[in-house]
Coordinates of C-alpha atoms in Angstrom, one line a residue:
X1 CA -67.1 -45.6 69.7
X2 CA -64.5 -43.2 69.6
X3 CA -60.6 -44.0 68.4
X4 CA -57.8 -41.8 70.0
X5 CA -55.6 -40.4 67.4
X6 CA -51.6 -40.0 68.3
X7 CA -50.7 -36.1 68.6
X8 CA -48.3 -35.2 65.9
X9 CA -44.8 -35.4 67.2
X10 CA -41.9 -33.3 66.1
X11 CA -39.1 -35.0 64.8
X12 CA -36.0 -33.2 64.7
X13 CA -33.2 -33.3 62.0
X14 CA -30.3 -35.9 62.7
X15 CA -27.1 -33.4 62.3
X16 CA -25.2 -34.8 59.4
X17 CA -21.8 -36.3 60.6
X18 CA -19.0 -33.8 59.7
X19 CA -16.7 -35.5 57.1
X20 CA -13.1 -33.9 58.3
X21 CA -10.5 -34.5 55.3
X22 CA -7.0 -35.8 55.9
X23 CA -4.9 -33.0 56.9
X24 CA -1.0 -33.1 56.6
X25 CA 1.8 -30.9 57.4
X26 CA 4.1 -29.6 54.3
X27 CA 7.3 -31.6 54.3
X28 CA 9.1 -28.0 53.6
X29 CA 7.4 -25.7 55.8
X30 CA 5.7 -27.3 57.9
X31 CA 2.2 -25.6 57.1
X32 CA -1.2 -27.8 56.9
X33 CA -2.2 -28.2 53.8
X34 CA -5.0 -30.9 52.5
X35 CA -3.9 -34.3 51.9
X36 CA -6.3 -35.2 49.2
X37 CA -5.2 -32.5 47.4
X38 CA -1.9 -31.7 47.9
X39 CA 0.7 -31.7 45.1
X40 CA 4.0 -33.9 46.8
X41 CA 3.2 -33.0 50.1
X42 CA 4.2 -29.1 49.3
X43 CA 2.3 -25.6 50.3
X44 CA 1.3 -23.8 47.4
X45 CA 4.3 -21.2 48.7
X46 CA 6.5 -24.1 48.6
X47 CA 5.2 -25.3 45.0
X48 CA 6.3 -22.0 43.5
X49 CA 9.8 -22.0 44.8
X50 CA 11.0 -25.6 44.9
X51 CA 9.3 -25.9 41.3
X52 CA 10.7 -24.3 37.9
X53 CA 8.7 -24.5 35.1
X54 CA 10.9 -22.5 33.0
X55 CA 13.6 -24.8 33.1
X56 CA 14.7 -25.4 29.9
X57 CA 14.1 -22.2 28.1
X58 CA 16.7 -20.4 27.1
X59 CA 17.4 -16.8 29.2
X60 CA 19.8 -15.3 26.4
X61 CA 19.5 -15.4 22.8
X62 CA 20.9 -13.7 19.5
X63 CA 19.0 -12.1 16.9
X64 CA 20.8 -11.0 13.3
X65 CA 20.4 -8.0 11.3
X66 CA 21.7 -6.5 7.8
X67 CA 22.9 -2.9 8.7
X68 CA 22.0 -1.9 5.2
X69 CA 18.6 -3.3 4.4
X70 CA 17.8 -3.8 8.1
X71 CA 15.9 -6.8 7.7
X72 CA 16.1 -9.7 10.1
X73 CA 17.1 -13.4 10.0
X74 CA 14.9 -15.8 10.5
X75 CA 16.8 -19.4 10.4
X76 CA 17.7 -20.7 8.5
X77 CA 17.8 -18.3 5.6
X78 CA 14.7 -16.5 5.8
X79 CA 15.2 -12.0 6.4
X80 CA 11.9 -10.2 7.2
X81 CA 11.4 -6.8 7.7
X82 CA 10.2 -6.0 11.1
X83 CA 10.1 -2.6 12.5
X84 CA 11.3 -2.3 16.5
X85 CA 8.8 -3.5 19.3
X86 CA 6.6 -4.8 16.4
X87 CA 4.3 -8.1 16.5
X88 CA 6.8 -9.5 13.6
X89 CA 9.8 -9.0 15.9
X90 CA 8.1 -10.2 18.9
X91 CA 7.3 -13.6 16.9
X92 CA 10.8 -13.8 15.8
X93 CA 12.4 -13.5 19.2
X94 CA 9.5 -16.3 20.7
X95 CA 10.7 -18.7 17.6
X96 CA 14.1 -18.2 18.5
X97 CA 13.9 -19.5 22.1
X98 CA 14.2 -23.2 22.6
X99 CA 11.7 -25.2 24.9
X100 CA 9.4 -22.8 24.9
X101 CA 6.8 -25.4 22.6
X102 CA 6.7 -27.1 25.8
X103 CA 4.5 -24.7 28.2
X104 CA 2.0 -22.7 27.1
X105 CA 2.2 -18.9 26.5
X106 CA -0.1 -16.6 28.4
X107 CA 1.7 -12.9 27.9
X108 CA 4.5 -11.7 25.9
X109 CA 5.8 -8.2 25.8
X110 CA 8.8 -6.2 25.1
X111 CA 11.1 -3.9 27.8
X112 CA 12.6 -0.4 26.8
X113 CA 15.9 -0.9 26.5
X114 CA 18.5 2.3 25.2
X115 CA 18.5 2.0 21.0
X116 CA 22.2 2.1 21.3
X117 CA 23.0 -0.9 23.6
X118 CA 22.1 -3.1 20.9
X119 CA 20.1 -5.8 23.0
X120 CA 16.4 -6.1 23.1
X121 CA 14.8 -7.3 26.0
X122 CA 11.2 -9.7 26.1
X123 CA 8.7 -10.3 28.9
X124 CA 7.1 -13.5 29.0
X125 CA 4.3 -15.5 31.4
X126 CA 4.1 -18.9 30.7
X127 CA 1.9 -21.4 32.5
X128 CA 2.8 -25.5 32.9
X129 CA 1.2 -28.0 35.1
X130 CA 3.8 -29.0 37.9
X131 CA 1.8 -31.9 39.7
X132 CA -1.4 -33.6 38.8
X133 CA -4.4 -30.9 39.8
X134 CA -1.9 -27.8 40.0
X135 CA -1.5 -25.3 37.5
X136 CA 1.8 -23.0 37.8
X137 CA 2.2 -19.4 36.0
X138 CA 5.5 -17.9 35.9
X139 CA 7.0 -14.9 34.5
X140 CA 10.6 -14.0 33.2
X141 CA 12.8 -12.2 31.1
X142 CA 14.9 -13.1 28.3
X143 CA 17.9 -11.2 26.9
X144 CA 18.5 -10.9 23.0
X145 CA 21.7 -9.5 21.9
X146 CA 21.8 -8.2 18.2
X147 CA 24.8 -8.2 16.0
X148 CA 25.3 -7.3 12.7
X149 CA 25.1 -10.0 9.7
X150 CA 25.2 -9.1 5.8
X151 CA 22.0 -10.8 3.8
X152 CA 23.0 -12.4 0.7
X153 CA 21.0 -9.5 -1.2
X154 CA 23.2 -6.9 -0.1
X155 CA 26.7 -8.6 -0.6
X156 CA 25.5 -8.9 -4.0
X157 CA 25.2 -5.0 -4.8
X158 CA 28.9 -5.0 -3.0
X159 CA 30.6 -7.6 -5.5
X160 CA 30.6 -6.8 -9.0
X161 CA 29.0 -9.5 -11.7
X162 CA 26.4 -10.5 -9.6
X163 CA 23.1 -9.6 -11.1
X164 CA 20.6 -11.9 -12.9
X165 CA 18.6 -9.3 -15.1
X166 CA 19.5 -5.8 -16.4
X167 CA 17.0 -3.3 -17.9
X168 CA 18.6 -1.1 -20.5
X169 CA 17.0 1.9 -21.3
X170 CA 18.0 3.8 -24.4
X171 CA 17.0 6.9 -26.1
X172 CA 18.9 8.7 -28.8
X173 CA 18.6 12.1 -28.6
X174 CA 21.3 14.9 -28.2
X175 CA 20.2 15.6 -24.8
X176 CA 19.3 14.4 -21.1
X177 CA 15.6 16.2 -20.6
X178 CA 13.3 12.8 -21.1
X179 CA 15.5 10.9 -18.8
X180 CA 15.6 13.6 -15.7
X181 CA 11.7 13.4 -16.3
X182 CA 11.7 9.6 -16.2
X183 CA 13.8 9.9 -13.5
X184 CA 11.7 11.9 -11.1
X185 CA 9.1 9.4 -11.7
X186 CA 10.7 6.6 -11.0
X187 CA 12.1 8.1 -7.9
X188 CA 8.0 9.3 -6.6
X189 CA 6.6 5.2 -7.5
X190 CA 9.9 3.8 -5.6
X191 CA 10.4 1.9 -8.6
X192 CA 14.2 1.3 -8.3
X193 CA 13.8 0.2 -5.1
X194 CA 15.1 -3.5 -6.0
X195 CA 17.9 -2.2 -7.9
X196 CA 21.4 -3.4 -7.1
X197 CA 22.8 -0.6 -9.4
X198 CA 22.2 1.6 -11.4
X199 CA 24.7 2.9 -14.1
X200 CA 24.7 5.8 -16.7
X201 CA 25.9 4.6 -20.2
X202 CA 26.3 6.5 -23.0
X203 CA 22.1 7.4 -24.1
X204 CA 20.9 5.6 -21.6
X205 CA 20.9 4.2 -18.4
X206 CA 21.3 0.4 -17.2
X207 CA 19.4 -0.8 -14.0
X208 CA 21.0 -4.8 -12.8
X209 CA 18.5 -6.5 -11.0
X210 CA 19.3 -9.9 -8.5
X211 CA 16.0 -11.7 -10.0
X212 CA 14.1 -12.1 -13.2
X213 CA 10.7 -11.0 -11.9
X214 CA 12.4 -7.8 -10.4
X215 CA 13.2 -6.4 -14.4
X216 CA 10.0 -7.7 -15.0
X217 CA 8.2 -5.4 -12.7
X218 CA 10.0 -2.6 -13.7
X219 CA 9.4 -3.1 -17.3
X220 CA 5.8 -2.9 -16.6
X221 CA 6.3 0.3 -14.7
X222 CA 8.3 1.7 -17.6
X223 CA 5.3 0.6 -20.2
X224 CA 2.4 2.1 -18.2
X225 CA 4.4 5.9 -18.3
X226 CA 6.3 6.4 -21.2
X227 CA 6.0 4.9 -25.5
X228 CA 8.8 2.4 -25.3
X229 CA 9.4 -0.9 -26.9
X230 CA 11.0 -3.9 -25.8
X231 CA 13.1 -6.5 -26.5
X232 CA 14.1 -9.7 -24.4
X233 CA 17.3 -11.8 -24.4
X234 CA 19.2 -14.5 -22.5
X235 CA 22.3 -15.9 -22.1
X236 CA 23.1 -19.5 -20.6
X237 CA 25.9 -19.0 -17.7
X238 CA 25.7 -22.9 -16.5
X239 CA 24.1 -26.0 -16.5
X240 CA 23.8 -28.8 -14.0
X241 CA 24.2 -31.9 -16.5
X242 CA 22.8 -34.4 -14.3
X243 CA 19.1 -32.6 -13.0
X244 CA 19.2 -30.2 -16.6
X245 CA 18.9 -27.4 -14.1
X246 CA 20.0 -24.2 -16.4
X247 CA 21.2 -20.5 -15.0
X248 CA 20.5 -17.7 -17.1
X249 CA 21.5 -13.9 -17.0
X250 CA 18.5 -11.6 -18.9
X251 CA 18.8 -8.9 -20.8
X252 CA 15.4 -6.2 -21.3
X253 CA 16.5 -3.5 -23.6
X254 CA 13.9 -1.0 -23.4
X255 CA 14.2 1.8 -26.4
X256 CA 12.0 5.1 -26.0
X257 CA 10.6 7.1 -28.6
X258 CA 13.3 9.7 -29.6
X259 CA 10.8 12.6 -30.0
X260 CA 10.9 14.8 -26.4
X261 CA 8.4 17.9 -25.5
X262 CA 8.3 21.1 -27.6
X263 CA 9.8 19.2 -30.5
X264 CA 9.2 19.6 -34.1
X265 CA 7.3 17.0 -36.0
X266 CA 6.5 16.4 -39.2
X267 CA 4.0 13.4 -39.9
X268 CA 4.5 10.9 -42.9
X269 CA 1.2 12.5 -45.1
X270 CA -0.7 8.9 -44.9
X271 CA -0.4 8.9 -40.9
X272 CA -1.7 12.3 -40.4
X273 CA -4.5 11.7 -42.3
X274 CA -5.5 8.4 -40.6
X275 CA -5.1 10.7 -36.7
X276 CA -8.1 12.5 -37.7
X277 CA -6.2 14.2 -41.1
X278 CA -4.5 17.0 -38.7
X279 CA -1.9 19.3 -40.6
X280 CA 1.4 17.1 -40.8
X281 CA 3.7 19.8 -39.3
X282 CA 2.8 19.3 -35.5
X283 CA 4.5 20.5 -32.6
X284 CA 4.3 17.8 -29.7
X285 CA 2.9 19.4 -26.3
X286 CA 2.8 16.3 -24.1
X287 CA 4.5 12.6 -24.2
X288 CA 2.9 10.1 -21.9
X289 CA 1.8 6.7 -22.7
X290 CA 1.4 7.8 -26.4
X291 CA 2.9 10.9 -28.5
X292 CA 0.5 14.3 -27.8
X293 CA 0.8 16.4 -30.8
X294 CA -0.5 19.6 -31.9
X295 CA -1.4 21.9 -34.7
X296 CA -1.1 25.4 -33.9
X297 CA -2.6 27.5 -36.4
X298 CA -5.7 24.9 -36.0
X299 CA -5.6 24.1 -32.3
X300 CA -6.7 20.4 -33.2
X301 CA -4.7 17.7 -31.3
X302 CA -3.5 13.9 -32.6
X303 CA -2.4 10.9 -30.3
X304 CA -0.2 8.6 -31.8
X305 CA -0.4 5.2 -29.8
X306 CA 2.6 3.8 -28.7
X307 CA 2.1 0.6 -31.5
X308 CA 1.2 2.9 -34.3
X309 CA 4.2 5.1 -33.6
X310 CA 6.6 1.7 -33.7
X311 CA 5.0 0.3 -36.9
X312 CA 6.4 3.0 -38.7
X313 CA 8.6 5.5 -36.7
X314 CA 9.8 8.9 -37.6
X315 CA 12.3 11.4 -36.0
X316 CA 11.4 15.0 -35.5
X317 CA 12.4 17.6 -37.4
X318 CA 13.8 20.2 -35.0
X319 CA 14.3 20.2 -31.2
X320 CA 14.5 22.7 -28.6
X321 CA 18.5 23.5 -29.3
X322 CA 17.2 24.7 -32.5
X323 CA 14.8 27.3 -31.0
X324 CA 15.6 30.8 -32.2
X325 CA 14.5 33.6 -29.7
X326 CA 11.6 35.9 -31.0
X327 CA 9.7 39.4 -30.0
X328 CA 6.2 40.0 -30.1
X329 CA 5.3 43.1 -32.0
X330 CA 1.4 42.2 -32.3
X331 CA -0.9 40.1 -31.0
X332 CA -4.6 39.6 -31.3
X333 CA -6.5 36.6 -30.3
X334 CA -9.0 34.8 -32.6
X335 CA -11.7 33.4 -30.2
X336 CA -11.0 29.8 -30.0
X337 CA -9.9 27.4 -27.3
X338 CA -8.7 23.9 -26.4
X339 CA -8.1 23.9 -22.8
X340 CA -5.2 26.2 -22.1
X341 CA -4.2 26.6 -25.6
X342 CA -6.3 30.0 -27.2
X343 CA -5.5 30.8 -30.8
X344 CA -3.8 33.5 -31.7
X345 CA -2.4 35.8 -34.9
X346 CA 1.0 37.0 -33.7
X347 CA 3.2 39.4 -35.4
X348 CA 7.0 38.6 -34.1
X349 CA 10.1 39.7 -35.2
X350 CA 13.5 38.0 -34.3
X351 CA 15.4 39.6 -31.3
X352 CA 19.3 39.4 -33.2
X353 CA 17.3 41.6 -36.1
X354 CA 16.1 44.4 -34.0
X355 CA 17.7 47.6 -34.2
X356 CA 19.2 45.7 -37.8
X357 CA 16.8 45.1 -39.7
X358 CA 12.9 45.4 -39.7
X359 CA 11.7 42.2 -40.9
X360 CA 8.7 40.8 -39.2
X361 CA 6.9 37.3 -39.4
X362 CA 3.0 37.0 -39.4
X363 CA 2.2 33.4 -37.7
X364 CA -0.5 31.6 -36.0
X365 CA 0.1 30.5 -32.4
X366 CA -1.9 28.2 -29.7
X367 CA -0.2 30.5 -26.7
X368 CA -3.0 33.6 -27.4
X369 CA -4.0 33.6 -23.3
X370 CA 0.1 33.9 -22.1
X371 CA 1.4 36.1 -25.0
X372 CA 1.5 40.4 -24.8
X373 CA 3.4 42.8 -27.0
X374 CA 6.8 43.0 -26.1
X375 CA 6.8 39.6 -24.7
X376 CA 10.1 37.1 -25.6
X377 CA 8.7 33.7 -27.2
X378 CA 11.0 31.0 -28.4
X379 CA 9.9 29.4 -31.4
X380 CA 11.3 27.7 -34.9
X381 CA 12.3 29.6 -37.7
X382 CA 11.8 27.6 -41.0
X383 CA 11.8 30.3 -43.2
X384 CA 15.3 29.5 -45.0
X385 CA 16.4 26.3 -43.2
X386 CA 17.1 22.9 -44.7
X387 CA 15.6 20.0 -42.8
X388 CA 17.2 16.6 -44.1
X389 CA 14.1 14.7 -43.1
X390 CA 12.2 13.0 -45.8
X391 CA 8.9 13.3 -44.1
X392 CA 9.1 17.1 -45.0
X393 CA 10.6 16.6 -48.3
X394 CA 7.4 14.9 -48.9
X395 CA 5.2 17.5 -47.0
X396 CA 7.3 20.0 -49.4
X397 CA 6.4 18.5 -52.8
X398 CA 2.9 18.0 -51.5
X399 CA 0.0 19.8 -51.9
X400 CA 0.0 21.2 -48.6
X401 CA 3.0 22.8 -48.8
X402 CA 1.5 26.0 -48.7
X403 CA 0.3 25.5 -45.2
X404 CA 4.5 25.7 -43.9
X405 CA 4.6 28.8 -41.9
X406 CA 7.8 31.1 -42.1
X407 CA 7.6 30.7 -37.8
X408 CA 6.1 28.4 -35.7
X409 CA 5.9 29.6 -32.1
X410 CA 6.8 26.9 -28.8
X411 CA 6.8 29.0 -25.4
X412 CA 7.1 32.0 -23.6
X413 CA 10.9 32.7 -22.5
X414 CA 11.2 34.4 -19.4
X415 CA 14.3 36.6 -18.6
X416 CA 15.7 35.3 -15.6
X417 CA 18.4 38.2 -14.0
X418 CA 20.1 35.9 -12.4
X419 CA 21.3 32.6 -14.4
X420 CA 21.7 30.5 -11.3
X421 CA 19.2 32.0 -9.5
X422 CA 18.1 30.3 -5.8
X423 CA 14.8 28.1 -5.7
X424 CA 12.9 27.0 -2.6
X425 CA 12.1 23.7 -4.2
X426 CA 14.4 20.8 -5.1
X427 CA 14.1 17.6 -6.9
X428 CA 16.0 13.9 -5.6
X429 CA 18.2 12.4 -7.8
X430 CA 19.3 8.6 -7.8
X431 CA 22.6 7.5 -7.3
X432 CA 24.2 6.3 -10.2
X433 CA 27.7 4.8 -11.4
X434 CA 29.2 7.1 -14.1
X435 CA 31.5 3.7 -14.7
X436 CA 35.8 4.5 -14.7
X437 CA 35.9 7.0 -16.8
X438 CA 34.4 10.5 -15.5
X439 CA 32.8 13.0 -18.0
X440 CA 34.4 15.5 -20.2
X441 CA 34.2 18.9 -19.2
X442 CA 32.1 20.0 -21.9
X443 CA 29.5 16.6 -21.1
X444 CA 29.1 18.0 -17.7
X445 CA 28.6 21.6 -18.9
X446 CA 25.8 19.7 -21.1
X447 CA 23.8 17.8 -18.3
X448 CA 24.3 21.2 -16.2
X449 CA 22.3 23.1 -18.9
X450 CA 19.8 20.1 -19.4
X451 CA 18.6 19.8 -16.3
X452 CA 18.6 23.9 -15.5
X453 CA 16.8 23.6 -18.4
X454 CA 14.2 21.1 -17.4
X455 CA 13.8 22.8 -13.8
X456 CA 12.6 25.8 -15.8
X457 CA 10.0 23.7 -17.4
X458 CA 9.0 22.7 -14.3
X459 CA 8.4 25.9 -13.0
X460 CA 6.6 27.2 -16.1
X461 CA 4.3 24.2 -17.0
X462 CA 1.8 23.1 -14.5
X463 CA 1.0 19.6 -16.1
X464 CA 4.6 18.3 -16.1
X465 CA 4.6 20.1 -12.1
X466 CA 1.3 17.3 -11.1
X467 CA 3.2 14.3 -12.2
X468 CA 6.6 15.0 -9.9
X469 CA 6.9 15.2 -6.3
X470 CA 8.4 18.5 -5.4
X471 CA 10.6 19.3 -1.8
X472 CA 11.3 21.9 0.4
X473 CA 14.9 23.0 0.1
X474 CA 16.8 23.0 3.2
X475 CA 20.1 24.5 3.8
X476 CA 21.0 22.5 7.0
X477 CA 20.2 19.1 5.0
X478 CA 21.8 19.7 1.4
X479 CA 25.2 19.3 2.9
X480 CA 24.7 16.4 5.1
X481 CA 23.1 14.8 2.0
X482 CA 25.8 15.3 -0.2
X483 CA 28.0 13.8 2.1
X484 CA 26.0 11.2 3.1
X485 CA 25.6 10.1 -1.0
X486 CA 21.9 10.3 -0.6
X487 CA 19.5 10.9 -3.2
X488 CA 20.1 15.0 -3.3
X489 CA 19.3 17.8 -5.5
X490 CA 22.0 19.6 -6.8
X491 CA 20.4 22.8 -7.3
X492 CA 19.0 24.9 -4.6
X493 CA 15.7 26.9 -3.6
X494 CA 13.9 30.3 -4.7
X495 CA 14.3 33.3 -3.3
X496 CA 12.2 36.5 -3.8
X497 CA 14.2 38.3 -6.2
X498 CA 13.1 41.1 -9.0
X499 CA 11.8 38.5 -11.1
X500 CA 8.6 39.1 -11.0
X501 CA 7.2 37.4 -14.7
X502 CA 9.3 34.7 -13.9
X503 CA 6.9 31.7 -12.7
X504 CA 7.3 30.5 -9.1
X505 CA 6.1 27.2 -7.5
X506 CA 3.5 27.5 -4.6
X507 CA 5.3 26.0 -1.3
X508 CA 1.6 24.4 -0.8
X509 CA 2.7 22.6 -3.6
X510 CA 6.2 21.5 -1.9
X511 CA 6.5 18.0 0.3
X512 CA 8.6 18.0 3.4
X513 CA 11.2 15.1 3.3
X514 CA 10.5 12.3 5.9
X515 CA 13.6 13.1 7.4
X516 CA 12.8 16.7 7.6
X517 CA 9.5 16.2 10.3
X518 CA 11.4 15.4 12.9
X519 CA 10.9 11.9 13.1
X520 CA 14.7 10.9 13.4
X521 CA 17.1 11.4 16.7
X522 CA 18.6 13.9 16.2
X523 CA 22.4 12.7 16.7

């Protein structure tokens, strides 16, 4: 028996039913929009120009900045330093805007505007939801005018009796040489720059500071470079009786060693024996951190520590207005040598006996590798001078008084032709108040002659040249610096002249200023 199966039958697919949303016209522009989905019955076109989500934020603005320190408010008392078009200008202008916590910030970005019109100009895209579902982004401009509004820092250095610390430095010596170094070096480390002024006192200089910590710092700074000691003081200027809250003014008086390069020292006998027992007549070569002195018949070399020096101090015995000019007649050197020192026997003669007389003085001298017959040498005659100095009373009734030599040698002198000759390098100098009463006529002669004498030390030693930052001398500038009260030089740059012994600084060894690369408008 057979069973008829059914043929397979095709079924087809039953078309799904097409689900048409709501559709509405816009109630603005009559455009169809979805229903479901549209945001109060508007376009999309008609969402962006019936809705502002801007409103609220300011458009125009004012920023504030101290024309001397160029720093920039930020309410309420707050002054940053912000360079133009920088992040830290850009968040400054965004803080200033109110409403603008309210939406959130996509894009912000600054428009050129002219440096003189004094407004700066900020791009900004913001985004804000308008209606449930619809996300707005909008972009606009907002104008910043900047005017001019002394800090509280700077209208101190403009009133008088303002400052909260002073620094006094002191040195008493009869001349200016240790403070145009210490100068220079403060001027290369920038470490005057929170100075509110600086004035020149009789052996020193005073630097007023607007905050404790600001001495401080510079007190440090003076410690790490030169042997100084210090001493701290305060004065009470007011008290708050009812929270105990006291105002103080500080005092720092800083006092450097009084001994200066090329001097003459003569060690108490116990201390030169503890430095390694070195010959107690010395002549000091260096002064840095600690007192570099040196024997110059023996080439051996003593530091005397800033603490050692202060547990018992001492004077030197001549400095370099006593030195007495010399000739070399001889000079043969002995073999040995300590770095650029080679030892030497020297005969010299002094340069007011020649043609008078014909004495001549045997000595030892550490300048061998610079020194030729016929050369000029300036040096200390102590043949016949009286030293009131108890150290060399002492070295005198000693048993080493034998070891006094009739000359002691310092450095070469070069004839220079011309006595204000041109240089192609110059030095800054900081501003400083001389105080009311100007200087004599004879003290200005003085500094003149110091620091034309410390430029020449410059030029001839290349140790003291490594430590200071050395310019290019520009005629176009030197006026407009002098008459803008800048730091300037106040002598001017080399020029190839017949002086050829005469030392002369490498311009690879000469800085441009930053003004002097071209990086300001020209105005």
């Amino acid at each position: 028996m057979s069973m008829d199966l059914d043929a397979p039958v095709a079924i087809a697919p039953v078309p799904a039913l097409q689900q048409n949303g709501a559709t509405i016209l816009c109630c603005n522009c009559g455009a169809p929009i979805d229903g479901t989905s549209s945001a109060g019955a508007l376009c999309y076109d008609c969402v962006k120009l019936t809705v502002d989500i801007s409103e609220g934020i300011q458009r125009e603005a004012t920023l504030h900045i101290c024309r001397d320190c160029e720093r920039w408010l930020q309410p309420p008392a707050h002054w940053i330093t912000a360079a133009p078009e920088s992040r830290e200008l850009l968040a400054l202008c965004l803080r200033k805007l109110r409403g603008l916590s309210k939406v959130r910030i996509i894009d912000a970005s600054f428009i050129w505007t002219e440096p003189h019109s004094r407004r700066v100009k900020v791009k900004i895209t913001i985004q804000q939801e308008a209606f449930q579902g619809t996300i707005l982004q909008q972009t606009f401009e907002v104008e910043y005018v900047v005017a001019y509004h002394q800090c509280p820092d700077c209208a101190k250095s403009f009133t008088a009796n303002t400052w909260r610390a002073v620094v006094q430095v002191r040195q008493k010596v009869p001349h200016k040489r240790t403070f145009l170094y210490l100068e220079q070096l403060i001027l290369k480390h920038s470490a005057h720059k929170d100075t509110i002024n600086i004035k020149e006192v009789k052996d020193g200089l005073d630097f007023f500071y607007a905050q404790r910590n600001h001495a401080e710092k510079f007190l440090d700074f003076l410690t790490s470079v030169a042997p100084v000691r210090t001493k701290k003081s305060q004065e009470l200027i007011s008290m708050d009786i009812h929270t105990s809250a006291k105002s103080y003014k500080f005092s720092f008086s800083v006092e450097l060693v009084p001994i200066c390069k090329d001097d003459l020292v003569c060690l108490p006998i116990k201390l030169a024996k503890s430095v390694g027992n070195i010959s107690p007549l010395t002549l000091c070569y260096r002064v840095g951190t600690s007192l570099n002195l040196l024997d110059p018949n023996t080439l051996q070399t003593a530091d005397i520590s800033t603490p050692i020096y202060w547990r018992s101090p001492f004077t030197s015995l001549a400095d370099v207005q006593e030195l007495v000019e010399f000739v070399i007649m001889d000079i043969e050197p002995l073999g040995p040598r300590k770095g650029r020192f080679v030892l030497a026997e020297a005969t010299v003669a002094r340069a007011s006996d020649l043609g008078v007389n014909d004495k001549t003085y045997y000595t030892r001298t550490h300048l061998g590798d610079i020194l030729h017959p016929g050369d000029t040498v300036m040096g200390y005659h102590l043949t016949g001078t009286n030293f009131n100095n108890p150290q060399f009373e002492a070295l005198e009734e000693s048993n080493a008084s034998t070891s006094i030599p009739d000359v002691l040698l310092v450095k070469k002198f070069y004839a220079r032709k011309k006595k204000n000759k041109a240089r192609n390098w110059r030095l800054k100098r900081m501003n400083k108040d001389e105080g009311e009463m100007l200087p004599r006529k004879q003290d200005q002669e003085r500094m003149e002659r110091d620091f034309e004498m410390f430029l020449r030390d410059v030029e001839e030693d290349t140790e003291l040249r490594s430590t200071l930052a050395l310019y290019k001398a520009q005629q176009a500038r030197r006026e407009r610096d002098r008459m803008e009260g800048v730091e300037t030089a106040s002598v001017a740059e080399t020029e190839e002249t017949e002086d050829e012994d005469v030392p002369k600084i490498d311009m690879n060894e000469l800085l441009d200023e930053f003004g002097e690369l071209n990086v300001e408008d020209e105005e």
